[in-house]
Amino acid sequence: MTDGDARRSLDAAVAPASLEAIFDLLAGWWDEVGEVTPSTRFGFETAVIEIAGNIVEHSRGDSDARRFTLDLFADAQRLVATFRDDGDPPLLDLASVRMADAEEESGRGLALANAGVDDVDFRREGDRNVWTLETRRT
């Protein structure tokens, strides 16, 4: 790494256009993170974009009023992304997530996120969904 911990944050509307802002945030963050293997970077980015896509796609209610935050953190040992959104809690069991069959049009996002990082965690804090993605730098 270049100068200790690398941190970046984004606060955005739950909207497809926000995905581009996430790509931009990641691009700047990687400059600060320092050396990671290409497979680690690809897996982490894939997990971040898949969770963001799920937040955008499955947010219920008035999505124009919905917001999410993304906090990126890296230190010498790990890479962490934490999403917080004000959508309804998803109806899912992370332990039962599997890759969708080839003929299914959707349902791969969480499986790809799980495959891309070492740990995917979901919890509810008050009225907010909190997704934490973590991977070791090795």
Coordinates of C-alpha atoms in Angstrom, one line a residue:
M1 CA 0.0 0.0 0.0
T2 CA 1.0 3.5 -0.5
D3 CA 0.1 5.4 2.7
G4 CA -1.4 3.1 5.3
D5 CA -5.1 2.5 5.2
A6 CA -7.1 3.3 2.0
R7 CA -10.7 4.5 2.5
R8 CA -13.3 5.8 0.1
S9 CA -17.1 6.4 0.5
L10 CA -20.1 7.1 -1.6
D11 CA -23.6 8.2 -0.8
A12 CA -26.0 7.7 -3.7
A13 CA -29.5 7.2 -4.8
V14 CA -30.6 3.6 -5.3
A15 CA -30.6 3.9 -9.1
P16 CA -28.9 2.2 -12.1
A17 CA -26.9 5.4 -12.8
S18 CA -25.2 4.9 -9.4
L19 CA -23.5 1.8 -10.6
E20 CA -21.2 4.0 -12.7
A21 CA -20.3 6.0 -9.6
I22 CA -19.3 2.8 -7.9
F23 CA -17.0 1.9 -10.8
D24 CA -15.4 5.4 -10.5
L25 CA -15.1 5.1 -6.7
L26 CA -13.3 1.7 -7.1
A27 CA -11.0 3.0 -9.8
G28 CA -9.7 5.8 -7.6
W29 CA -9.5 3.5 -4.5
W30 CA -7.3 0.9 -6.3
D31 CA -4.7 3.7 -6.8
E32 CA -4.5 4.0 -3.0
V33 CA -4.8 0.3 -2.1
G34 CA -1.5 -0.7 -3.7
E35 CA -0.5 -4.2 -4.9
V36 CA -3.2 -6.9 -5.1
T37 CA -3.3 -9.9 -7.4
P38 CA -5.5 -9.5 -10.5
S39 CA -7.7 -12.4 -9.3
T40 CA -8.2 -10.7 -5.9
R41 CA -9.1 -7.4 -7.6
F42 CA -11.5 -9.0 -10.1
G43 CA -13.2 -11.1 -7.4
F44 CA -13.6 -8.1 -5.1
E45 CA -14.9 -5.8 -7.8
T46 CA -17.3 -8.5 -9.0
A47 CA -18.7 -8.9 -5.5
V48 CA -19.1 -5.2 -5.0
I49 CA -20.9 -4.7 -8.3
E50 CA -23.2 -7.7 -7.8
I51 CA -24.3 -6.6 -4.3
A52 CA -24.9 -3.0 -5.7
G53 CA -26.9 -4.4 -8.6
N54 CA -29.0 -6.4 -6.2
I55 CA -29.7 -3.4 -4.0
V56 CA -30.7 -1.4 -7.1
E57 CA -32.8 -4.2 -8.6
H58 CA -34.6 -5.4 -5.5
S59 CA -35.2 -2.2 -3.6
R60 CA -38.9 -1.8 -2.9
G61 CA -41.0 1.2 -2.4
D62 CA -40.3 4.6 -3.8
S63 CA -36.8 3.9 -5.2
D64 CA -36.3 7.6 -6.1
A65 CA -36.2 8.3 -2.4
R66 CA -34.0 5.3 -1.5
R67 CA -30.4 5.8 -0.7
F68 CA -27.3 3.7 -0.1
T69 CA -23.8 4.2 1.1
L70 CA -20.7 2.3 0.2
D71 CA -17.6 2.4 2.3
L72 CA -14.4 0.9 1.0
F73 CA -11.5 0.1 3.3
A74 CA -8.1 -1.6 2.8
D75 CA -5.3 -2.2 5.1
A76 CA -2.2 -4.5 4.8
Q77 CA -4.3 -7.6 5.5
R78 CA -7.8 -7.2 3.9
L79 CA -10.1 -5.4 1.6
V80 CA -13.6 -4.5 2.9
A81 CA -16.7 -3.1 1.3
T82 CA -19.7 -2.2 3.4
F83 CA -23.1 -1.2 1.9
R84 CA -25.9 0.3 3.9
D85 CA -29.3 0.9 2.3
D86 CA -32.7 1.8 3.5
G87 CA -34.6 -0.8 1.4
D88 CA -36.8 -3.5 2.8
P89 CA -35.0 -6.4 4.2
P90 CA -34.3 -9.0 1.5
L91 CA -35.9 -12.4 1.8
L92 CA -32.9 -14.7 1.6
D93 CA -30.7 -17.2 3.4
L94 CA -27.1 -16.7 2.5
A95 CA -26.3 -20.2 3.5
S96 CA -28.5 -21.6 0.7
V97 CA -27.2 -19.3 -2.1
R98 CA -26.2 -21.3 -5.2
M99 CA -25.3 -20.5 -8.7
A100 CA -28.4 -20.4 -10.9
D101 CA -28.8 -22.9 -13.7
A102 CA -27.7 -21.9 -17.2
E103 CA -31.3 -21.5 -18.4
E104 CA -32.3 -19.2 -15.6
E105 CA -32.1 -15.5 -16.5
S106 CA -31.2 -14.2 -13.0
G107 CA -30.1 -15.4 -9.6
R108 CA -26.4 -15.4 -10.0
G109 CA -25.5 -12.2 -8.1
L110 CA -25.1 -13.5 -4.6
A111 CA -23.4 -16.6 -5.8
L112 CA -20.9 -14.5 -7.7
A113 CA -20.4 -12.2 -4.7
N114 CA -19.8 -15.3 -2.5
A115 CA -17.3 -16.7 -5.0
G116 CA -15.4 -13.4 -5.4
V117 CA -14.6 -12.7 -1.7
D118 CA -13.7 -14.6 1.4
D119 CA -16.8 -13.5 3.4
V120 CA -20.2 -12.0 2.6
D121 CA -22.3 -11.0 5.6
F122 CA -25.8 -9.5 5.7
R123 CA -27.4 -8.1 8.8
R124 CA -30.2 -5.7 9.6
E125 CA -29.4 -2.6 11.8
G126 CA -32.5 -0.8 12.7
D127 CA -34.2 0.1 9.4
R128 CA -31.1 -0.4 7.3
N129 CA -29.7 -3.4 5.4
V130 CA -25.9 -3.8 5.9
W131 CA -23.9 -5.9 3.5
T132 CA -20.2 -6.5 4.3
L133 CA -17.8 -8.0 1.8
E134 CA -14.3 -9.0 2.9
T135 CA -11.4 -10.6 1.3
R136 CA -7.8 -11.2 2.4
R137 CA -5.1 -9.6 0.3
T138 CA -3.2 -12.8 -0.2

